[in-house]
mmCIF file of C-alpha atoms in Angstrom:
data_model
loop_
_atom_site.group_PDB
_atom_site.id
_atom_site.type_symbol
_atom_site.label_atom_id
_atom_site.label_comp_id
_atom_site.label_asym_id
_atom_site.label_seq_id
_atom_site.Cartn_x
_atom_site.Cartn_y
_atom_site.Cartn_z
ATOM 1 C CA MET A 23 87.411 88.885 145.419
ATOM 2 C CA LYS A 24 85.313 91.139 148.551
ATOM 3 C CA TYR A 25 87.549 90.254 151.427
ATOM 4 C CA PHE A 26 90.687 90.519 149.010
ATOM 5 C CA ALA A 27 89.638 94.485 148.545
ATOM 6 C CA LEU A 28 88.337 94.878 151.872
ATOM 7 C CA LEU A 29 91.487 93.708 153.467
ATOM 8 C CA ILE A 30 94.187 96.104 150.516
ATOM 9 C CA SER A 31 92.255 98.946 151.805
ATOM 10 C CA PHE A 32 92.652 98.167 155.918
ATOM 11 C CA LEU A 33 96.265 97.681 154.849
ATOM 12 C CA LEU A 34 96.463 101.158 152.567
ATOM 13 C CA SER A 35 94.531 102.958 156.030
ATOM 14 C CA LEU A 36 97.167 101.726 157.875
ATOM 15 C CA LYS A 37 100.356 102.625 155.646
ATOM 16 C CA SER A 38 98.161 106.337 155.768
ATOM 17 C CA SER A 39 98.105 107.023 159.213
ATOM 18 C CA SER A 40 101.445 104.896 160.271
ATOM 19 C CA GLN A 41 103.042 108.775 160.546
ATOM 20 C CA ASN A 42 99.987 110.397 161.263
ATOM 21 C CA LEU A 43 101.407 113.343 163.722
ATOM 22 C CA LEU A 44 98.539 113.718 165.675
ATOM 23 C CA VAL A 45 96.379 110.902 167.948
ATOM 24 C CA ASN A 46 93.397 109.849 167.061
ATOM 25 C CA GLY A 47 91.943 112.243 163.789
ATOM 26 C CA GLY A 48 89.262 110.009 163.212
ATOM 27 C CA PHE A 49 87.439 110.746 166.851
ATOM 28 C CA GLU A 50 86.876 106.873 167.799
ATOM 29 C CA ASP A 51 88.738 106.576 171.317
ATOM 30 C CA GLU A 52 85.968 108.104 173.297
ATOM 31 C CA ASN A 53 86.702 109.834 176.481
ATOM 32 C CA ILE A 54 86.283 109.229 179.676
ATOM 33 C CA CYS A 55 85.625 112.545 181.692
ATOM 34 C CA THR A 56 87.051 112.527 185.153
ATOM 35 C CA GLU A 57 83.252 114.800 186.076
ATOM 36 C CA TYR A 58 80.674 112.700 185.071
ATOM 37 C CA LYS A 59 82.871 109.094 183.900
ATOM 38 C CA ILE A 60 80.895 108.963 180.686
ATOM 39 C CA ASN A 61 81.787 108.518 176.674
ATOM 40 C CA CYS A 62 81.561 112.816 175.990
ATOM 41 C CA SER A 63 84.103 113.724 174.285
ATOM 42 C CA PRO A 64 86.943 111.857 171.978
ATOM 43 C CA GLU A 65 90.249 111.206 173.068
ATOM 44 C CA ALA A 66 93.426 113.856 172.719
ATOM 45 C CA TRP A 67 90.424 116.749 171.420
ATOM 46 C CA ILE A 68 88.609 118.853 173.660
ATOM 47 C CA SER A 69 86.172 122.255 172.779
ATOM 48 C CA THR A 70 86.169 125.244 174.618
ATOM 49 C CA GLY A 71 82.740 125.217 174.118
ATOM 50 C CA ASN A 72 80.140 122.222 175.424
ATOM 51 C CA ALA A 73 82.437 119.082 174.911
ATOM 52 C CA PHE A 74 78.733 116.978 175.055
ATOM 53 C CA SER A 75 76.755 118.877 171.870
ATOM 54 C CA ASN A 76 79.966 118.883 169.815
ATOM 55 C CA TYR A 77 80.703 115.364 170.120
ATOM 56 C CA PHE A 78 78.929 113.016 168.147
ATOM 57 C CA LYS A 79 78.840 109.215 167.699
ATOM 58 C CA ASN A 80 75.865 108.824 164.976
ATOM 59 C CA PRO A 81 76.802 106.826 161.564
ATOM 60 C CA GLN A 82 74.614 109.373 159.941
ATOM 61 C CA HIS A 83 76.437 111.849 160.271
ATOM 62 C CA THR A 84 80.332 110.873 160.128
ATOM 63 C CA TYR A 85 82.549 110.516 157.114
ATOM 64 C CA GLN A 86 83.866 107.182 158.225
ATOM 65 C CA GLY A 87 83.650 105.437 161.766
ATOM 66 C CA LYS A 88 80.930 105.974 164.402
ATOM 67 C CA HIS A 89 82.630 109.635 165.302
ATOM 68 C CA CYS A 90 82.982 112.792 164.338
ATOM 69 C CA ILE A 91 83.203 116.599 165.933
ATOM 70 C CA ALA A 92 81.630 119.357 165.307
ATOM 71 C CA VAL A 93 82.882 123.132 165.644
ATOM 72 C CA GLU A 94 80.309 125.944 166.663
ATOM 73 C CA ALA A 95 80.900 128.743 164.034
ATOM 74 C CA GLY A 96 78.164 130.513 164.639
ATOM 75 C CA VAL A 97 75.592 131.055 166.812
ATOM 76 C CA THR A 98 72.231 132.812 166.112
ATOM 77 C CA ASP A 99 71.454 134.996 169.457
ATOM 78 C CA LYS A 100 74.734 135.649 170.371
ATOM 79 C CA LYS A 101 77.672 137.569 168.774
ATOM 80 C CA TYR A 102 81.138 135.771 167.977
ATOM 81 C CA LEU A 103 80.172 132.596 170.071
ATOM 82 C CA ARG A 104 82.639 130.045 168.494
ATOM 83 C CA THR A 105 84.451 126.774 169.758
ATOM 84 C CA PHE A 106 87.756 124.877 168.493
ATOM 85 C CA PHE A 107 89.100 121.942 169.787
ATOM 86 C CA ARG A 108 92.312 121.846 170.038
ATOM 87 C CA SER A 109 94.774 118.120 170.419
ATOM 88 C CA ARG A 110 99.128 117.446 171.086
ATOM 89 C CA LEU A 111 101.186 116.641 168.542
ATOM 90 C CA LEU A 112 102.765 113.618 169.217
ATOM 91 C CA CYS A 113 106.125 115.355 167.813
ATOM 92 C CA GLY A 114 107.201 118.450 167.230
ATOM 93 C CA LEU A 115 107.417 120.086 164.003
ATOM 94 C CA ARG A 116 111.149 120.697 162.553
ATOM 95 C CA SER A 117 111.401 124.259 160.814
ATOM 96 C CA GLY A 118 111.096 125.113 157.092
ATOM 97 C CA LYS A 119 109.960 121.358 156.755
ATOM 98 C CA LYS A 120 106.902 120.937 154.758
ATOM 99 C CA TYR A 121 103.805 119.318 155.851
ATOM 100 C CA ARG A 122 100.685 117.670 154.609
ATOM 101 C CA VAL A 123 97.172 118.413 156.854
ATOM 102 C CA GLU A 124 94.368 117.026 155.466
ATOM 103 C CA PHE A 125 90.397 116.415 156.800
ATOM 104 C CA TYR A 126 87.160 115.979 155.986
ATOM 105 C CA LEU A 127 84.202 119.074 156.626
ATOM 106 C CA LYS A 128 80.888 119.800 155.692
ATOM 107 C CA SER A 129 78.002 121.756 156.765
ATOM 108 C CA LEU A 130 74.364 122.617 155.814
ATOM 109 C CA HIS A 131 75.415 126.169 155.528
ATOM 110 C CA PRO A 132 77.420 128.254 152.935
ATOM 111 C CA ILE A 133 80.803 128.162 156.245
ATOM 112 C CA LEU A 134 83.214 126.317 155.243
ATOM 113 C CA ASP A 135 85.430 128.411 153.770
ATOM 114 C CA SER A 136 85.706 130.042 156.943
ATOM 115 C CA THR A 137 87.109 127.274 159.204
ATOM 116 C CA GLY A 138 91.205 127.274 159.196
ATOM 117 C CA ILE A 139 94.273 125.735 161.359
ATOM 118 C CA TYR A 140 95.898 127.077 164.173
ATOM 119 C CA PHE A 141 99.199 125.608 165.428
ATOM 120 C CA SER A 142 100.424 127.426 168.774
ATOM 121 C CA PRO A 143 103.629 126.676 171.083
ATOM 122 C CA ASN A 144 101.112 127.106 174.292
ATOM 123 C CA ASP A 145 97.682 125.437 174.469
ATOM 124 C CA ILE A 146 95.198 127.592 173.858
ATOM 125 C CA LEU A 147 93.065 126.645 176.446
ATOM 126 C CA PHE A 148 94.435 128.723 178.840
ATOM 127 C CA GLU A 149 94.675 131.559 176.468
ATOM 128 C CA LYS A 150 93.098 135.035 178.086
ATOM 129 C CA ASN A 151 93.355 136.681 174.467
ATOM 130 C CA SER A 152 89.623 136.045 172.401
ATOM 131 C CA LEU A 153 90.784 133.543 169.036
ATOM 132 C CA LEU A 154 89.392 136.277 167.161
ATOM 133 C CA GLN A 155 92.358 138.245 167.199
ATOM 134 C CA VAL A 156 94.769 134.865 165.940
ATOM 135 C CA THR A 157 95.776 134.531 162.183
ATOM 136 C CA PRO A 158 95.067 130.853 161.481
ATOM 137 C CA ALA A 159 98.187 129.026 159.192
ATOM 138 C CA PHE A 160 95.384 127.856 156.410
ATOM 139 C CA PHE A 161 91.534 128.555 156.018
ATOM 140 C CA SER A 162 90.535 125.560 154.541
ATOM 141 C CA SER A 163 89.417 127.677 150.497
ATOM 142 C CA SER A 164 93.452 127.140 150.305
ATOM 143 C CA SER A 165 92.900 123.329 150.247
ATOM 144 C CA ILE A 166 94.944 121.530 147.273
ATOM 145 C CA GLU A 167 91.751 119.746 146.325
ATOM 146 C CA PRO A 168 89.115 123.142 145.891
ATOM 147 C CA ILE A 169 86.297 123.370 147.684
ATOM 148 C CA SER A 170 81.853 124.214 146.889
ATOM 149 C CA ASN A 171 80.981 126.393 149.839
ATOM 150 C CA ASN A 172 77.447 125.285 148.913
ATOM 151 C CA ASP A 173 77.604 122.305 148.926
ATOM 152 C CA THR A 174 76.732 120.312 152.187
ATOM 153 C CA ASN A 175 78.348 116.389 151.450
ATOM 154 C CA TRP A 176 81.602 116.095 153.080
ATOM 155 C CA GLN A 177 84.616 117.377 151.096
ATOM 156 C CA LYS A 178 87.817 116.791 151.380
ATOM 157 C CA ILE A 179 90.869 119.833 152.361
ATOM 158 C CA SER A 180 94.717 119.264 151.622
ATOM 159 C CA ILE A 181 97.010 121.842 152.569
ATOM 160 C CA ASP A 182 100.795 121.512 152.377
ATOM 161 C CA TYR A 183 102.347 123.554 155.218
ATOM 162 C CA ILE A 184 105.723 124.179 155.799
ATOM 163 C CA ALA A 185 106.665 124.477 159.648
ATOM 164 C CA THR A 186 108.090 127.276 161.394
ATOM 165 C CA GLY A 187 109.072 124.922 164.573
ATOM 166 C CA LYS A 188 107.378 126.075 167.079
ATOM 167 C CA GLU A 189 104.481 123.846 166.911
ATOM 168 C CA LEU A 190 103.002 121.773 170.022
ATOM 169 C CA PHE A 191 99.363 122.179 169.759
ATOM 170 C CA LEU A 192 96.867 122.244 166.645
ATOM 171 C CA SER A 193 93.191 123.920 167.150
ATOM 172 C CA ILE A 194 90.365 124.042 164.174
ATOM 173 C CA GLY A 195 87.654 126.522 164.479
ATOM 174 C CA ASN A 196 85.576 129.297 162.399
ATOM 175 C CA PHE A 197 88.808 132.337 162.560
ATOM 176 C CA SER A 198 86.430 134.343 160.047
ATOM 177 C CA LYS A 199 86.294 138.570 160.916
ATOM 178 C CA ARG A 200 83.439 137.845 160.344
ATOM 179 C CA ASP A 201 80.598 137.171 163.007
ATOM 180 C CA ILE A 202 78.091 134.549 161.228
ATOM 181 C CA ASN A 203 74.698 135.178 163.740
ATOM 182 C CA GLN A 204 71.450 135.514 161.859
ATOM 183 C CA GLU A 205 68.937 132.668 161.680
ATOM 184 C CA THR A 206 69.968 128.767 161.069
ATOM 185 C CA GLY A 207 66.794 127.841 158.821
ATOM 186 C CA ILE A 208 66.762 124.650 160.521
ATOM 187 C CA PHE A 209 63.960 124.361 162.913
ATOM 188 C CA ARG A 210 64.308 124.686 167.307
ATOM 189 C CA GLU A 211 68.713 125.317 166.124
ATOM 190 C CA ASN A 212 70.461 127.561 166.728
ATOM 191 C CA LYS A 213 73.876 126.685 166.183
ATOM 192 C CA PHE A 214 75.661 126.609 162.927
ATOM 193 C CA PHE A 215 78.090 123.966 163.022
ATOM 194 C CA ILE A 216 81.178 122.443 160.964
ATOM 195 C CA TYR A 217 81.703 118.703 161.137
ATOM 196 C CA VAL A 218 84.804 117.482 161.432
ATOM 197 C CA ASP A 219 85.765 113.810 160.021
ATOM 198 C CA ASN A 220 88.789 112.743 159.539
ATOM 199 C CA ILE A 221 92.016 114.805 160.492
ATOM 200 C CA SER A 222 96.139 114.033 160.202
ATOM 201 C CA LEU A 223 99.060 116.161 159.403
ATOM 202 C CA GLU A 224 101.638 113.749 158.394
ATOM 203 C CA PRO A 225 105.841 114.758 157.098
ATOM 204 C CA LEU A 226 106.292 114.944 152.739
ATOM 205 C CA GLY A 227 109.796 114.285 153.837
ATOM 206 C CA PHE A 228 110.242 110.354 152.452
ATOM 207 C CA ASN A 229 113.029 110.331 155.404
ATOM 208 C CA GLU A 230 111.611 112.355 157.685
ATOM 209 C CA LYS A 231 109.074 110.201 159.911
ATOM 210 C CA ILE A 232 107.216 109.809 163.492
ATOM 211 C CA CYS A 233 109.519 110.544 166.815
ATOM 212 C CA ASN A 234 110.847 107.391 168.437
ATOM 213 C CA ASP A 235 108.750 108.381 171.605
ATOM 214 C CA TRP A 236 106.065 108.924 169.850
ATOM 215 C CA LYS A 237 104.153 105.797 172.455
ATOM 216 C CA THR A 238 104.709 107.328 175.825
ATOM 217 C CA THR A 239 103.403 111.645 174.234
ATOM 218 C CA LYS A 240 100.264 109.254 173.092
ATOM 219 C CA GLU A 241 99.593 107.939 177.411
ATOM 220 C CA GLU A 242 100.428 111.454 178.485
ATOM 221 C CA ILE A 243 97.844 113.371 175.766
ATOM 222 C CA TYR A 244 95.443 109.950 176.563
ATOM 223 C CA GLU A 245 95.945 110.847 181.091
ATOM 224 C CA GLN A 246 94.036 114.222 179.968
ATOM 225 C CA ASN A 247 90.353 113.322 181.155
ATOM 226 C CA GLU A 248 89.720 116.664 182.299
ATOM 227 C CA ARG A 249 86.620 118.073 180.491
ATOM 228 C CA HIS A 250 83.995 120.255 182.288
ATOM 229 C CA GLU A 251 84.000 121.423 185.841
ATOM 230 C CA TYR A 252 87.305 120.282 186.815
ATOM 231 C CA LEU A 253 89.050 122.275 182.995
ATOM 232 C CA ASN A 254 87.567 124.866 184.097
ATOM 233 C CA LYS A 255 88.558 124.947 187.735
ATOM 234 C CA LEU A 256 91.949 124.801 186.251
ATOM 235 C CA ILE A 257 91.862 127.526 183.538
ATOM 236 C CA ALA A 258 90.426 129.619 186.827
ATOM 237 C CA TYR A 259 93.265 129.002 188.436
ATOM 238 C CA TYR A 260 96.057 130.005 185.647
ATOM 239 C CA HIS A 261 93.951 132.753 184.598
ATOM 240 C CA ARG A 262 94.303 133.949 188.492
ATOM 241 C CA ILE A 263 97.349 133.894 188.915
ATOM 242 C CA ASP A 264 98.321 135.330 185.442
ATOM 243 C CA GLN A 265 100.147 132.329 183.845
ATOM 244 C CA ILE A 266 99.923 129.256 181.558
ATOM 245 C CA PRO A 267 100.763 125.690 181.894
ATOM 246 C CA GLU A 268 104.244 125.256 181.312
ATOM 247 C CA PRO A 269 104.156 123.778 177.284
ATOM 248 C CA PRO A 270 105.322 120.017 176.788
ATOM 249 C CA LYS A 271 108.668 119.106 176.003
ATOM 250 C CA ILE A 272 108.018 116.530 172.641
ATOM 251 C CA SER A 273 110.974 115.177 170.675
ATOM 252 C CA THR A 274 111.038 116.464 166.883
ATOM 253 C CA THR A 275 110.192 113.879 163.597
ATOM 254 C CA THR A 276 112.662 111.472 163.623
ATOM 255 C CA VAL A 277 115.238 112.321 160.273
ATOM 256 C CA THR A 278 117.220 109.559 158.579
ATOM 257 C CA ILE A 279 120.332 110.553 156.589
ATOM 258 C CA ILE A 280 121.198 108.015 153.727
ATOM 259 C CA ASP A 281 125.481 107.520 153.719
ATOM 260 C CA THR A 282 126.256 104.621 151.155
ATOM 261 C CA LEU A 283 129.788 103.192 150.488
ATOM 262 C CA VAL A 284 130.472 101.077 147.153
ATOM 263 C CA LEU A 285 132.885 98.323 147.342
ATOM 264 C CA PRO A 286 134.470 97.016 143.666
ATOM 265 C CA GLU A 287 134.593 94.083 142.602
ATOM 266 C CA ILE A 288 138.459 94.432 142.845
ATOM 267 C CA LEU A 289 137.827 94.119 147.136
ATOM 268 C CA PHE A 290 136.613 90.967 146.515
ATOM 269 C CA GLU A 291 138.677 87.462 145.322
ATOM 270 C CA SER A 292 138.292 86.996 141.551
ATOM 271 C CA GLY A 293 133.924 85.574 141.532
ATOM 272 C CA LYS A 294 134.413 84.421 144.634
ATOM 273 C CA ALA A 295 132.389 86.010 147.867
ATOM 274 C CA VAL A 296 135.923 86.167 150.297
ATOM 275 C CA LEU A 297 136.703 89.641 150.683
ATOM 276 C CA ASN A 298 140.370 90.568 149.721
ATOM 277 C CA ILE A 299 142.305 92.340 152.914
ATOM 278 C CA LYS A 300 142.668 95.800 150.972
ATOM 279 C CA SER A 301 139.338 96.253 151.527
ATOM 280 C CA TYR A 302 139.677 95.996 154.889
ATOM 281 C CA LEU A 303 140.912 99.151 155.610
ATOM 282 C CA MET A 304 138.021 101.015 153.644
ATOM 283 C CA LEU A 305 134.732 98.840 155.586
ATOM 284 C CA ASP A 306 137.395 99.656 159.205
ATOM 285 C CA SER A 307 136.890 103.525 158.450
ATOM 286 C CA PHE A 308 133.048 102.584 157.556
ATOM 287 C CA CYS A 309 132.774 100.542 161.080
ATOM 288 C CA LYS A 310 133.857 103.739 163.110
ATOM 289 C CA LYS A 311 131.266 105.589 161.365
ATOM 290 C CA ILE A 312 128.410 103.422 162.484
ATOM 291 C CA SER A 313 129.735 102.715 165.805
ATOM 292 C CA SER A 314 129.722 106.559 166.544
ATOM 293 C CA SER A 315 126.553 107.240 164.939
ATOM 294 C CA ASN A 316 122.970 106.947 165.399
ATOM 295 C CA VAL A 317 122.203 104.246 163.781
ATOM 296 C CA ASP A 318 118.330 103.163 162.323
ATOM 297 C CA SER A 319 119.751 99.991 160.214
ATOM 298 C CA VAL A 320 122.464 99.443 157.239
ATOM 299 C CA VAL A 321 121.485 97.614 154.516
ATOM 300 C CA ILE A 322 124.513 95.638 152.274
ATOM 301 C CA GLU A 323 122.877 94.253 148.575
ATOM 302 C CA GLY A 324 125.706 92.756 146.472
ATOM 303 C CA HIS A 325 125.203 93.327 142.619
ATOM 304 C CA THR A 326 126.815 91.304 139.841
ATOM 305 C CA ASP A 327 127.556 92.461 135.648
ATOM 306 C CA SER A 328 125.013 89.862 133.073
ATOM 307 C CA ILE A 329 127.259 87.719 132.113
ATOM 308 C CA GLY A 330 126.339 84.035 133.414
ATOM 309 C CA SER A 331 123.439 82.451 134.651
ATOM 310 C CA ALA A 332 121.351 84.587 136.938
ATOM 311 C CA ILE A 333 120.470 81.767 139.530
ATOM 312 C CA ALA A 334 124.514 81.551 139.404
ATOM 313 C CA ASN A 335 124.770 85.579 140.075
ATOM 314 C CA SER A 336 122.303 86.072 142.543
ATOM 315 C CA LYS A 337 123.445 83.771 144.748
ATOM 316 C CA LEU A 338 127.365 85.024 144.174
ATOM 317 C CA SER A 339 125.802 88.939 145.010
ATOM 318 C CA TYR A 340 123.897 87.765 148.245
ATOM 319 C CA GLU A 341 127.246 85.695 149.348
ATOM 320 C CA ARG A 342 129.296 88.934 149.088
ATOM 321 C CA ALA A 343 126.472 91.492 150.545
ATOM 322 C CA LYS A 344 126.442 88.917 153.371
ATOM 323 C CA SER A 345 130.613 88.687 153.551
ATOM 324 C CA VAL A 346 130.360 92.448 154.110
ATOM 325 C CA THR A 347 127.572 91.730 156.708
ATOM 326 C CA ASN A 348 129.905 89.619 158.892
ATOM 327 C CA TYR A 349 132.836 91.511 158.951
ATOM 328 C CA PHE A 350 130.746 94.472 160.066
ATOM 329 C CA THR A 351 128.747 92.165 162.679
ATOM 330 C CA SER A 352 132.472 90.880 163.833
ATOM 331 C CA ASN A 353 134.201 94.350 163.839
ATOM 332 C CA CYS A 354 131.564 97.125 164.808
ATOM 333 C CA LYS A 355 129.912 95.375 167.886
ATOM 334 C CA MET A 356 126.475 95.958 166.011
ATOM 335 C CA ALA A 357 123.687 94.050 166.778
ATOM 336 C CA GLN A 358 122.675 91.810 163.764
ATOM 337 C CA SER A 359 119.389 92.861 163.500
ATOM 338 C CA PHE A 360 120.900 96.797 162.907
ATOM 339 C CA PHE A 361 121.708 94.415 159.299
ATOM 340 C CA ILE A 362 119.629 94.027 156.039
ATOM 341 C CA THR A 363 121.296 91.750 153.555
ATOM 342 C CA ARG A 364 120.354 91.465 149.724
ATOM 343 C CA GLY A 365 121.503 89.766 146.754
ATOM 344 C CA TRP A 366 120.352 91.601 143.570
ATOM 345 C CA GLY A 367 121.818 89.514 141.350
ATOM 346 C CA ILE A 368 121.593 91.293 137.893
ATOM 347 C CA ALA A 369 118.690 93.262 138.689
ATOM 348 C CA LYS A 370 119.750 96.404 139.389
ATOM 349 C CA PRO A 371 122.698 97.669 136.830
ATOM 350 C CA ILE A 372 123.969 101.359 137.228
ATOM 351 C CA ALA A 373 125.971 100.816 134.177
ATOM 352 C CA ASP A 374 126.129 99.250 130.436
ATOM 353 C CA ASN A 375 126.275 95.719 130.751
ATOM 354 C CA LYS A 376 127.308 95.277 126.809
ATOM 355 C CA THR A 377 130.514 97.287 127.734
ATOM 356 C CA PRO A 378 133.840 95.804 129.932
ATOM 357 C CA ASN A 379 133.599 99.251 131.890
ATOM 358 C CA GLY A 380 130.004 99.125 132.678
ATOM 359 C CA ARG A 381 130.489 95.831 133.594
ATOM 360 C CA GLN A 382 132.685 96.298 135.776
ATOM 361 C CA LYS A 383 130.696 98.910 137.779
ATOM 362 C CA ASN A 384 127.696 96.112 137.809
ATOM 363 C CA ARG A 385 129.711 94.588 139.828
ATOM 364 C CA ARG A 386 129.510 95.658 143.224
ATOM 365 C CA VAL A 387 128.569 96.122 146.841
ATOM 366 C CA GLU A 388 126.890 98.971 147.855
ATOM 367 C CA VAL A 389 126.381 99.872 152.105
ATOM 368 C CA LEU A 390 123.753 102.131 153.248
ATOM 369 C CA LEU A 391 123.803 103.691 156.189
ATOM 370 C CA TYR A 392 120.290 104.894 157.839
ATOM 371 C CA ILE A 393 121.198 107.222 160.761
ATOM 372 C CA ARG A 394 118.600 109.005 162.384
ATOM 373 C CA ASP A 395 119.112 113.103 163.342
#
């Protein structure tokens, strides 16, 4: 039973991260920096401060796994000194669409409410202006699940965000206008750390998915290995020429549009799975739509009424759906792999099987066309 529970937990973990538009949100993948050839920071995430002191590899510090990051919210003896972590998005967000940002925070100090998320079209590493002048998209205090500023345990932050469509980078840090520079109260420690772990960004729309070229973008993100002197030299170069690097060009998330065609029983020979010649005009018209669209998949499902045995109805519903699939594969010049054929028998009625009119509505084949926008 224990192993079964672990397997279910693992599968749920895979499912929950399948649409994450951020890579390495658990900070487990270690970057080998160009300068020192050591794993001093997480892949895909770059700190505006010292990478060595902001990457923790002790499981006692983490919410999950072996790694987490720590942003410096303030320093005792230096005014407004803070660090921010930033990462590139895998896919561009769609304007007006809603996304959920989730992450876990922990601090020994009552400062969690000052932590914010900032979306930007450009890389903040090359900004000349101080991030103190920036207003984040939201603070952690806006979490759906309220947080306690005095709780020193890990706390989950969950916030829904409506995109502008200009988001290419995400940054996390202390965006409060108030400085934190008093004594930490911890022996030989002058930094106010906020620990961050398991950050994710996912679309809330059920038909919005991660972009098709996300793997290529991930490879590009992981290829950036400058973390110390080389990164500082690159930043200094862009400051000297008074420019910022050209923003990366990434695909937006994929939205699937569903178009439905319902074939009533009259388009089949009575009690059989053979298509009636009257169905050809309708199927040819739909075939043109399939051929001219960016098709993700075509699901063809057969249904019957409740008259007769369940086994016979299941077989008839599948065979009718398969007849439609065969027509499309023969006439639309599309590979069989695009089509999914199912026979539901009596399992999914749309009307009352107790009346002749209801039973007639239930005897049908539905064609669901999923188009990538």
